Amino acid sequence: MYIQYTMDQLCLPMDLEEDIPQNHLVRVVNAAVNGRDSYHPKMLTKVIIYAYTQQIYSSRQIAKAVRENIMFMWIAGRQRPDFRTINRFRSERMKTVLE
């Protein structure tokens, strides 16, 4: 049995993954841009609304509550968005809703 050999047909690999070394810079760029998944907007909305009902308005205090308060842990599904994420979501996605 021989390895298939055809000169008349262009043959590209279906998966380029195997051709890129594990430590290549392109993998670092890919990982940096992809980052991690975003938090679900529903979860962030719930956390912020609940925080406001508890008279907590500071994004740092909300982030602290998500780490330390069992009620916040529950509503956040044990996810821990940091204060920057909370503040960015609140200022960009919820601005019109909160006004």
mmCIF file of N, CA, C and O in Angstrom:
data_model
loop_
_atom_site.group_PDB
_atom_site.id
_atom_site.type_symbol
_atom_site.label_atom_id
_atom_site.label_comp_id
_atom_site.label_asym_id
_atom_site.label_seq_id
_atom_site.Cartn_x
_atom_site.Cartn_y
_atom_site.Cartn_z
ATOM 1 N N MET A 1 0.854 -1.163 0.000
ATOM 2 C CA MET A 1 0.000 0.000 0.000
ATOM 3 C C MET A 1 0.904 1.231 0.000
ATOM 4 O O MET A 1 1.896 1.290 0.719
ATOM 5 N N TYR A 2 0.566 2.202 -0.816
ATOM 6 C CA TYR A 2 1.346 3.426 -0.941
ATOM 7 C C TYR A 2 0.560 4.634 -0.413
ATOM 8 O O TYR A 2 -0.673 4.628 -0.401
ATOM 9 N N ILE A 3 1.287 5.698 -0.054
ATOM 10 C CA ILE A 3 0.663 6.968 0.297
ATOM 11 C C ILE A 3 0.135 7.583 -0.981
ATOM 12 O O ILE A 3 0.808 7.551 -2.006
ATOM 13 N N GLN A 4 -1.060 8.133 -0.915
ATOM 14 C CA GLN A 4 -1.676 8.717 -2.107
ATOM 15 C C GLN A 4 -0.784 9.812 -2.685
ATOM 16 O O GLN A 4 -0.291 10.669 -1.973
ATOM 17 N N TYR A 5 -0.596 9.754 -3.991
ATOM 18 C CA TYR A 5 0.271 10.705 -4.696
ATOM 19 C C TYR A 5 -0.449 11.211 -5.923
ATOM 20 O O TYR A 5 -0.752 10.452 -6.834
ATOM 21 N N THR A 6 -0.783 12.529 -5.924
ATOM 22 C CA THR A 6 -1.454 13.136 -7.071
ATOM 23 C C THR A 6 -0.820 14.482 -7.338
ATOM 24 O O THR A 6 -0.802 15.341 -6.468
ATOM 25 N N MET A 7 -0.315 14.682 -8.545
ATOM 26 C CA MET A 7 0.291 15.961 -8.909
ATOM 27 C C MET A 7 -0.700 16.892 -9.588
ATOM 28 O O MET A 7 -0.462 18.086 -9.696
ATOM 29 N N ASP A 8 -1.818 16.371 -10.044
ATOM 30 C CA ASP A 8 -2.764 17.159 -10.820
ATOM 31 C C ASP A 8 -3.806 17.883 -9.974
ATOM 32 O O ASP A 8 -4.608 18.631 -10.496
ATOM 33 N N GLN A 9 -3.815 17.658 -8.696
ATOM 34 C CA GLN A 9 -4.848 18.243 -7.860
ATOM 35 C C GLN A 9 -4.210 18.994 -6.704
ATOM 36 O O GLN A 9 -3.297 18.491 -6.049
ATOM 37 N N LEU A 10 -4.698 20.214 -6.469
ATOM 38 C CA LEU A 10 -4.229 20.993 -5.333
ATOM 39 C C LEU A 10 -4.756 20.351 -4.065
ATOM 40 O O LEU A 10 -5.946 20.064 -3.941
ATOM 41 N N CYS A 11 -3.879 20.122 -3.136
ATOM 42 C CA CYS A 11 -4.278 19.444 -1.906
ATOM 43 C C CYS A 11 -3.795 20.253 -0.710
ATOM 44 O O CYS A 11 -2.596 20.359 -0.459
ATOM 45 N N LEU A 12 -4.720 20.862 -0.003
ATOM 46 C CA LEU A 12 -4.385 21.601 1.210
ATOM 47 C C LEU A 12 -4.817 20.769 2.418
ATOM 48 O O LEU A 12 -5.820 20.062 2.358
ATOM 49 N N PRO A 13 -4.099 20.883 3.499
ATOM 50 C CA PRO A 13 -4.540 20.141 4.689
ATOM 51 C C PRO A 13 -5.862 20.720 5.201
ATOM 52 O O PRO A 13 -6.072 21.928 5.154
ATOM 53 N N MET A 14 -6.733 19.878 5.645
ATOM 54 C CA MET A 14 -8.018 20.321 6.170
ATOM 55 C C MET A 14 -7.839 21.056 7.504
ATOM 56 O O MET A 14 -8.561 21.965 7.813
ATOM 57 N N ASP A 15 -6.869 20.647 8.269
ATOM 58 C CA ASP A 15 -6.644 21.245 9.571
ATOM 59 C C ASP A 15 -5.208 21.773 9.639
ATOM 60 O O ASP A 15 -4.259 21.001 9.644
ATOM 61 N N LEU A 16 -5.053 23.070 9.694
ATOM 62 C CA LEU A 16 -3.724 23.680 9.753
ATOM 63 C C LEU A 16 -3.108 23.600 11.148
ATOM 64 O O LEU A 16 -1.940 23.900 11.330
ATOM 65 N N GLU A 17 -3.881 23.197 12.124
ATOM 66 C CA GLU A 17 -3.423 23.109 13.510
ATOM 67 C C GLU A 17 -2.110 22.336 13.644
ATOM 68 O O GLU A 17 -1.202 22.742 14.361
ATOM 69 N N GLU A 18 -2.003 21.248 12.944
ATOM 70 C CA GLU A 18 -0.816 20.393 13.061
ATOM 71 C C GLU A 18 0.436 21.022 12.455
ATOM 72 O O GLU A 18 1.548 20.638 12.776
ATOM 73 N N ASP A 19 0.258 22.010 11.581
ATOM 74 C CA ASP A 19 1.406 22.634 10.923
ATOM 75 C C ASP A 19 1.979 23.824 11.690
ATOM 76 O O ASP A 19 3.010 24.366 11.319
ATOM 77 N N ILE A 20 1.307 24.238 12.750
ATOM 78 C CA ILE A 20 1.754 25.406 13.522
ATOM 79 C C ILE A 20 2.380 24.919 14.820
ATOM 80 O O ILE A 20 1.718 24.251 15.621
ATOM 81 N N PRO A 21 3.652 25.245 15.051
ATOM 82 C CA PRO A 21 4.317 24.815 16.292
ATOM 83 C C PRO A 21 3.599 25.348 17.535
ATOM 84 O O PRO A 21 3.022 26.443 17.517
ATOM 85 N N GLN A 22 3.636 24.575 18.592
ATOM 86 C CA GLN A 22 2.939 24.939 19.825
ATOM 87 C C GLN A 22 3.421 26.257 20.418
ATOM 88 O O GLN A 22 2.652 26.981 21.034
ATOM 89 N N ASN A 23 4.691 26.588 20.254
ATOM 90 C CA ASN A 23 5.234 27.799 20.870
ATOM 91 C C ASN A 23 5.350 28.967 19.888
ATOM 92 O O ASN A 23 6.052 29.927 20.149
ATOM 93 N N HIS A 24 4.642 28.910 18.768
ATOM 94 C CA HIS A 24 4.732 29.962 17.756
ATOM 95 C C HIS A 24 3.978 31.214 18.215
ATOM 96 O O HIS A 24 2.954 31.133 18.892
ATOM 97 N N LEU A 25 4.497 32.381 17.839
ATOM 98 C CA LEU A 25 3.912 33.663 18.216
ATOM 99 C C LEU A 25 2.455 33.797 17.769
ATOM 100 O O LEU A 25 1.637 34.404 18.467
ATOM 101 N N VAL A 26 2.096 33.198 16.645
ATOM 102 C CA VAL A 26 0.726 33.311 16.160
ATOM 103 C C VAL A 26 -0.265 32.711 17.165
ATOM 104 O O VAL A 26 -1.385 33.178 17.304
ATOM 105 N N ARG A 27 0.157 31.698 17.905
ATOM 106 C CA ARG A 27 -0.712 31.108 18.933
ATOM 107 C C ARG A 27 -0.913 32.072 20.102
ATOM 108 O O ARG A 27 -1.991 32.150 20.674
ATOM 109 N N VAL A 28 0.128 32.805 20.458
ATOM 110 C CA VAL A 28 0.025 33.796 21.533
ATOM 111 C C VAL A 28 -0.944 34.909 21.126
ATOM 112 O O VAL A 28 -1.802 35.322 21.909
ATOM 113 N N VAL A 29 -0.804 35.387 19.887
ATOM 114 C CA VAL A 29 -1.705 36.425 19.384
ATOM 115 C C VAL A 29 -3.148 35.920 19.400
ATOM 116 O O VAL A 29 -4.067 36.612 19.848
ATOM 117 N N ASN A 30 -3.356 34.720 18.939
ATOM 118 C CA ASN A 30 -4.694 34.137 18.918
ATOM 119 C C ASN A 30 -5.293 34.060 20.315
ATOM 120 O O ASN A 30 -6.443 34.448 20.540
ATOM 121 N N ALA A 31 -4.521 33.575 21.263
ATOM 122 C CA ALA A 31 -5.012 33.444 22.641
ATOM 123 C C ALA A 31 -5.308 34.808 23.255
ATOM 124 O O ALA A 31 -6.292 34.982 23.975
ATOM 125 N N ALA A 32 -4.464 35.793 22.973
ATOM 126 C CA ALA A 32 -4.656 37.129 23.540
ATOM 127 C C ALA A 32 -5.925 37.794 23.005
ATOM 128 O O ALA A 32 -6.668 38.425 23.750
ATOM 129 N N VAL A 33 -6.168 37.637 21.725
ATOM 130 C CA VAL A 33 -7.346 38.267 21.133
ATOM 131 C C VAL A 33 -8.617 37.533 21.547
ATOM 132 O O VAL A 33 -9.629 38.158 21.868
ATOM 133 N N ASN A 34 -8.569 36.224 21.574
ATOM 134 C CA ASN A 34 -9.746 35.461 21.982
ATOM 135 C C ASN A 34 -10.053 35.666 23.458
ATOM 136 O O ASN A 34 -11.212 35.742 23.846
ATOM 137 N N GLY A 35 -9.008 35.758 24.269
ATOM 138 C CA GLY A 35 -9.215 35.947 25.696
ATOM 139 C C GLY A 35 -10.075 34.866 26.280
ATOM 140 O O GLY A 35 -10.068 33.728 25.840
ATOM 141 N N ARG A 36 -10.854 35.256 27.246
ATOM 142 C CA ARG A 36 -11.784 34.302 27.819
ATOM 143 C C ARG A 36 -13.186 34.686 27.417
ATOM 144 O O ARG A 36 -13.423 35.788 26.955
ATOM 145 N N ASP A 37 -14.114 33.798 27.617
ATOM 146 C CA ASP A 37 -15.493 34.086 27.264
ATOM 147 C C ASP A 37 -16.021 35.248 28.094
ATOM 148 O O ASP A 37 -15.599 35.469 29.226
ATOM 149 N N SER A 38 -16.959 35.960 27.513
ATOM 150 C CA SER A 38 -17.587 37.081 28.208
ATOM 151 C C SER A 38 -18.608 36.562 29.216
ATOM 152 O O SER A 38 -19.179 35.488 29.045
ATOM 153 N N TYR A 39 -18.827 37.373 30.239
ATOM 154 C CA TYR A 39 -19.887 37.043 31.187
ATOM 155 C C TYR A 39 -21.238 37.270 30.516
ATOM 156 O O TYR A 39 -21.395 38.159 29.686
ATOM 157 N N HIS A 40 -22.204 36.482 30.910
ATOM 158 C CA HIS A 40 -23.532 36.596 30.318
ATOM 159 C C HIS A 40 -24.181 37.904 30.772
ATOM 160 O O HIS A 40 -24.160 38.230 31.959
ATOM 161 N N PRO A 41 -24.759 38.662 29.833
ATOM 162 C CA PRO A 41 -25.389 39.934 30.195
ATOM 163 C C PRO A 41 -26.506 39.790 31.231
ATOM 164 O O PRO A 41 -26.691 40.673 32.065
ATOM 165 N N LYS A 42 -27.227 38.684 31.188
ATOM 166 C CA LYS A 42 -28.297 38.482 32.175
ATOM 167 C C LYS A 42 -27.724 38.390 33.582
ATOM 168 O O LYS A 42 -28.279 38.944 34.528
ATOM 169 N N MET A 43 -26.626 37.670 33.726
ATOM 170 C CA MET A 43 -26.008 37.533 35.046
ATOM 171 C C MET A 43 -25.548 38.887 35.556
ATOM 172 O O MET A 43 -25.809 39.259 36.698
ATOM 173 N N LEU A 44 -24.847 39.648 34.708
ATOM 174 C CA LEU A 44 -24.358 40.956 35.132
ATOM 175 C C LEU A 44 -25.509 41.899 35.471
ATOM 176 O O LEU A 44 -25.439 42.645 36.458
ATOM 177 N N THR A 45 -26.563 41.848 34.698
ATOM 178 C CA THR A 45 -27.734 42.685 34.970
ATOM 179 C C THR A 45 -28.344 42.335 36.316
ATOM 180 O O THR A 45 -28.666 43.211 37.121
ATOM 181 N N LYS A 46 -28.500 41.051 36.584
ATOM 182 C CA LYS A 46 -29.056 40.613 37.871
ATOM 183 C C LYS A 46 -28.194 41.075 39.037
ATOM 184 O O LYS A 46 -28.712 41.554 40.049
ATOM 185 N N VAL A 47 -26.888 40.905 38.903
ATOM 186 C CA VAL A 47 -25.967 41.305 39.969
ATOM 187 C C VAL A 47 -26.083 42.803 40.240
ATOM 188 O O VAL A 47 -26.174 43.234 41.392
ATOM 189 N N ILE A 48 -26.096 43.593 39.185
ATOM 190 C CA ILE A 48 -26.154 45.048 39.361
ATOM 191 C C ILE A 48 -27.491 45.476 39.957
ATOM 192 O O ILE A 48 -27.529 46.286 40.884
ATOM 193 N N ILE A 49 -28.588 44.938 39.454
ATOM 194 C CA ILE A 49 -29.901 45.296 40.005
ATOM 195 C C ILE A 49 -29.995 44.894 41.470
ATOM 196 O O ILE A 49 -30.455 45.667 42.315
ATOM 197 N N TYR A 50 -29.544 43.680 41.796
ATOM 198 C CA TYR A 50 -29.579 43.254 43.195
ATOM 199 C C TYR A 50 -28.690 44.150 44.057
ATOM 200 O O TYR A 50 -29.074 44.525 45.169
ATOM 201 N N ALA A 51 -27.530 44.513 43.557
ATOM 202 C CA ALA A 51 -26.642 45.406 44.302
ATOM 203 C C ALA A 51 -27.329 46.730 44.598
ATOM 204 O O ALA A 51 -27.254 47.246 45.718
ATOM 205 N N TYR A 52 -28.028 47.265 43.614
ATOM 206 C CA TYR A 52 -28.723 48.535 43.819
ATOM 207 C C TYR A 52 -29.822 48.396 44.868
ATOM 208 O O TYR A 52 -30.037 49.319 45.651
ATOM 209 N N THR A 53 -30.507 47.254 44.903
ATOM 210 C CA THR A 53 -31.535 47.051 45.936
ATOM 211 C C THR A 53 -30.923 46.967 47.326
ATOM 212 O O THR A 53 -31.592 47.208 48.316
ATOM 213 N N GLN A 54 -29.636 46.642 47.381
ATOM 214 C CA GLN A 54 -28.915 46.563 48.650
ATOM 215 C C GLN A 54 -28.140 47.848 48.929
ATOM 216 O O GLN A 54 -27.305 47.895 49.826
ATOM 217 N N GLN A 55 -28.401 48.868 48.134
ATOM 218 C CA GLN A 55 -27.741 50.177 48.239
ATOM 219 C C GLN A 55 -26.222 50.074 48.073
ATOM 220 O O GLN A 55 -25.461 50.749 48.752
ATOM 221 N N ILE A 56 -25.814 49.210 47.154
ATOM 222 C CA ILE A 56 -24.403 49.077 46.800
ATOM 223 C C ILE A 56 -24.277 49.578 45.366
ATOM 224 O O ILE A 56 -24.857 48.997 44.447
ATOM 225 N N TYR A 57 -23.541 50.667 45.183
ATOM 226 C CA TYR A 57 -23.447 51.289 43.870
ATOM 227 C C TYR A 57 -22.026 51.264 43.295
ATOM 228 O O TYR A 57 -21.848 51.363 42.097
ATOM 229 N N SER A 58 -21.036 51.114 44.123
ATOM 230 C CA SER A 58 -19.640 51.097 43.695
ATOM 231 C C SER A 58 -19.326 49.770 43.001
ATOM 232 O O SER A 58 -19.644 48.693 43.525
ATOM 233 N N SER A 59 -18.689 49.842 41.839
ATOM 234 C CA SER A 59 -18.343 48.602 41.123
ATOM 235 C C SER A 59 -17.359 47.769 41.936
ATOM 236 O O SER A 59 -17.407 46.539 41.899
ATOM 237 N N ARG A 60 -16.492 48.421 42.698
ATOM 238 C CA ARG A 60 -15.556 47.669 43.553
ATOM 239 C C ARG A 60 -16.304 46.952 44.678
ATOM 240 O O ARG A 60 -15.988 45.809 45.011
ATOM 241 N N GLN A 61 -17.300 47.606 45.230
ATOM 242 C CA GLN A 61 -18.085 46.982 46.299
ATOM 243 C C GLN A 61 -18.960 45.845 45.758
ATOM 244 O O GLN A 61 -19.159 44.834 46.421
ATOM 245 N N ILE A 62 -19.461 46.015 44.542
ATOM 246 C CA ILE A 62 -20.253 44.944 43.923
ATOM 247 C C ILE A 62 -19.359 43.731 43.664
ATOM 248 O O ILE A 62 -19.734 42.595 43.968
ATOM 249 N N ALA A 63 -18.167 43.974 43.138
ATOM 250 C CA ALA A 63 -17.229 42.871 42.881
ATOM 251 C C ALA A 63 -16.856 42.167 44.183
ATOM 252 O O ALA A 63 -16.743 40.937 44.228
ATOM 253 N N LYS A 64 -16.685 42.937 45.252
ATOM 254 C CA LYS A 64 -16.369 42.354 46.555
ATOM 255 C C LYS A 64 -17.541 41.504 47.058
ATOM 256 O O LYS A 64 -17.350 40.399 47.565
ATOM 257 N N ALA A 65 -18.747 42.009 46.881
ATOM 258 C CA ALA A 65 -19.931 41.265 47.322
ATOM 259 C C ALA A 65 -20.060 39.946 46.568
ATOM 260 O O ALA A 65 -20.421 38.920 47.145
ATOM 261 N N VAL A 66 -19.753 39.944 45.277
ATOM 262 C CA VAL A 66 -19.824 38.714 44.473
ATOM 263 C C VAL A 66 -18.830 37.675 44.992
ATOM 264 O O VAL A 66 -19.067 36.479 44.903
ATOM 265 N N ARG A 67 -17.732 38.130 45.560
ATOM 266 C CA ARG A 67 -16.729 37.209 46.110
ATOM 267 C C ARG A 67 -17.064 36.759 47.528
ATOM 268 O O ARG A 67 -16.691 35.667 47.936
ATOM 269 N N GLU A 68 -17.760 37.601 48.308
ATOM 270 C CA GLU A 68 -17.888 37.345 49.742
ATOM 271 C C GLU A 68 -19.312 37.111 50.252
ATOM 272 O O GLU A 68 -19.480 36.537 51.320
ATOM 273 N N ASN A 69 -20.319 37.563 49.540
ATOM 274 C CA ASN A 69 -21.699 37.495 50.024
ATOM 275 C C ASN A 69 -22.429 36.355 49.327
ATOM 276 O O ASN A 69 -22.508 36.316 48.097
ATOM 277 N N ILE A 70 -22.989 35.461 50.120
ATOM 278 C CA ILE A 70 -23.603 34.255 49.548
ATOM 279 C C ILE A 70 -24.778 34.572 48.627
ATOM 280 O O ILE A 70 -25.001 33.876 47.638
ATOM 281 N N MET A 71 -25.519 35.635 48.920
ATOM 282 C CA MET A 71 -26.645 36.005 48.054
ATOM 283 C C MET A 71 -26.131 36.431 46.673
ATOM 284 O O MET A 71 -26.684 36.051 45.640
ATOM 285 N N PHE A 72 -25.052 37.206 46.657
ATOM 286 C CA PHE A 72 -24.450 37.624 45.390
ATOM 287 C C PHE A 72 -23.818 36.439 44.682
ATOM 288 O O PHE A 72 -23.891 36.342 43.449
ATOM 289 N N MET A 73 -23.176 35.549 45.426
ATOM 290 C CA MET A 73 -22.576 34.360 44.814
ATOM 291 C C MET A 73 -23.639 33.544 44.089
ATOM 292 O O MET A 73 -23.423 33.052 42.988
ATOM 293 N N TRP A 74 -24.796 33.423 44.727
ATOM 294 C CA TRP A 74 -25.878 32.631 44.155
ATOM 295 C C TRP A 74 -26.402 33.267 42.871
ATOM 296 O O TRP A 74 -26.526 32.589 41.840
ATOM 297 N N ILE A 75 -26.704 34.558 42.920
ATOM 298 C CA ILE A 75 -27.287 35.208 41.746
ATOM 299 C C ILE A 75 -26.292 35.297 40.594
ATOM 300 O O ILE A 75 -26.666 35.326 39.430
ATOM 301 N N ALA A 76 -24.993 35.293 40.916
ATOM 302 C CA ALA A 76 -23.952 35.328 39.885
ATOM 303 C C ALA A 76 -23.568 33.928 39.417
ATOM 304 O O ALA A 76 -22.699 33.783 38.552
ATOM 305 N N GLY A 77 -24.184 32.908 39.974
ATOM 306 C CA GLY A 77 -23.835 31.540 39.592
ATOM 307 C C GLY A 77 -22.388 31.213 39.922
ATOM 308 O O GLY A 77 -21.729 30.484 39.197
ATOM 309 N N ARG A 78 -21.896 31.787 41.008
ATOM 310 C CA ARG A 78 -20.515 31.618 41.491
ATOM 311 C C ARG A 78 -19.457 32.159 40.518
ATOM 312 O O ARG A 78 -18.284 31.845 40.632
ATOM 313 N N GLN A 79 -19.880 32.957 39.560
ATOM 314 C CA GLN A 79 -18.911 33.627 38.704
ATOM 315 C C GLN A 79 -18.448 34.887 39.420
ATOM 316 O O GLN A 79 -19.170 35.424 40.259
ATOM 317 N N ARG A 80 -17.252 35.353 39.094
ATOM 318 C CA ARG A 80 -16.668 36.482 39.808
ATOM 319 C C ARG A 80 -16.168 37.574 38.860
ATOM 320 O O ARG A 80 -14.965 37.727 38.663
ATOM 321 N N PRO A 81 -17.084 38.348 38.291
ATOM 322 C CA PRO A 81 -16.621 39.445 37.446
ATOM 323 C C PRO A 81 -15.882 40.482 38.289
ATOM 324 O O PRO A 81 -16.274 40.739 39.429
ATOM 325 N N ASP A 82 -14.820 41.052 37.751
ATOM 326 C CA ASP A 82 -14.084 42.063 38.513
ATOM 327 C C ASP A 82 -14.760 43.424 38.355
ATOM 328 O O ASP A 82 -15.703 43.585 37.582
ATOM 329 N N PHE A 83 -14.286 44.401 39.119
ATOM 330 C CA PHE A 83 -14.940 45.705 39.127
ATOM 331 C C PHE A 83 -14.879 46.393 37.763
ATOM 332 O O PHE A 83 -15.802 47.120 37.395
ATOM 333 N N ARG A 84 -13.818 46.162 37.004
ATOM 334 C CA ARG A 84 -13.721 46.777 35.676
ATOM 335 C C ARG A 84 -14.812 46.245 34.745
ATOM 336 O O ARG A 84 -15.428 46.996 33.989
ATOM 337 N N THR A 85 -15.029 44.944 34.803
ATOM 338 C CA THR A 85 -16.069 44.318 33.980
ATOM 339 C C THR A 85 -17.437 44.847 34.356
ATOM 340 O O THR A 85 -18.243 45.180 33.482
ATOM 341 N N ILE A 86 -17.709 44.943 35.640
ATOM 342 C CA ILE A 86 -18.997 45.456 36.116
ATOM 343 C C ILE A 86 -19.179 46.897 35.669
ATOM 344 O O ILE A 86 -20.233 47.273 35.145
ATOM 345 N N ASN A 87 -18.161 47.698 35.861
ATOM 346 C CA ASN A 87 -18.245 49.113 35.499
ATOM 347 C C ASN A 87 -18.414 49.301 33.993
ATOM 348 O O ASN A 87 -19.217 50.114 33.538
ATOM 349 N N ARG A 88 -17.658 48.544 33.207
ATOM 350 C CA ARG A 88 -17.755 48.636 31.749
ATOM 351 C C ARG A 88 -19.144 48.227 31.276
ATOM 352 O O ARG A 88 -19.763 48.897 30.445
ATOM 353 N N PHE A 89 -19.655 47.134 31.818
ATOM 354 C CA PHE A 89 -20.986 46.668 31.436
ATOM 355 C C PHE A 89 -22.038 47.708 31.802
ATOM 356 O O PHE A 89 -22.920 48.030 31.009
ATOM 357 N N ARG A 90 -21.919 48.237 32.993
ATOM 358 C CA ARG A 90 -22.890 49.220 33.475
ATOM 359 C C ARG A 90 -22.849 50.493 32.628
ATOM 360 O O ARG A 90 -23.883 51.048 32.287
ATOM 361 N N SER A 91 -21.665 50.954 32.277
ATOM 362 C CA SER A 91 -21.553 52.216 31.546
ATOM 363 C C SER A 91 -21.828 52.072 30.057
ATOM 364 O O SER A 91 -22.304 53.011 29.426
ATOM 365 N N GLU A 92 -21.550 50.906 29.484
ATOM 366 C CA GLU A 92 -21.739 50.729 28.045
ATOM 367 C C GLU A 92 -23.069 50.072 27.691
ATOM 368 O O GLU A 92 -23.758 50.511 26.787
ATOM 369 N N ARG A 93 -23.430 49.030 28.386
ATOM 370 C CA ARG A 93 -24.602 48.245 28.005
ATOM 371 C C ARG A 93 -25.858 48.651 28.741
ATOM 372 O O ARG A 93 -26.961 48.461 28.241
ATOM 373 N N MET A 94 -25.728 49.177 29.969
ATOM 374 C CA MET A 94 -26.902 49.476 30.772
ATOM 375 C C MET A 94 -27.187 50.975 30.899
ATOM 376 O O MET A 94 -28.135 51.343 31.576
ATOM 377 N N LYS A 95 -26.399 51.793 30.273
ATOM 378 C CA LYS A 95 -26.531 53.232 30.462
ATOM 379 C C LYS A 95 -27.942 53.743 30.211
ATOM 380 O O LYS A 95 -28.519 54.428 31.052
ATOM 381 N N THR A 96 -28.519 53.396 29.086
ATOM 382 C CA THR A 96 -29.862 53.891 28.763
ATOM 383 C C THR A 96 -30.915 53.291 29.685
ATOM 384 O O THR A 96 -31.884 53.959 30.043
ATOM 385 N N VAL A 97 -30.719 52.044 30.092
ATOM 386 C CA VAL A 97 -31.674 51.395 30.989
ATOM 387 C C VAL A 97 -31.680 52.084 32.350
ATOM 388 O O VAL A 97 -32.739 52.357 32.924
ATOM 389 N N LEU A 98 -30.490 52.385 32.866
ATOM 390 C CA LEU A 98 -30.392 52.980 34.196
ATOM 391 C C LEU A 98 -30.855 54.427 34.231
ATOM 392 O O LEU A 98 -31.340 54.903 35.244
ATOM 393 N N GLU A 99 -30.720 55.135 33.117
ATOM 394 C CA GLU A 99 -31.169 56.524 33.077
ATOM 395 C C GLU A 99 -32.686 56.564 33.090
ATOM 396 O O GLU A 99 -33.320 57.365 33.653
#
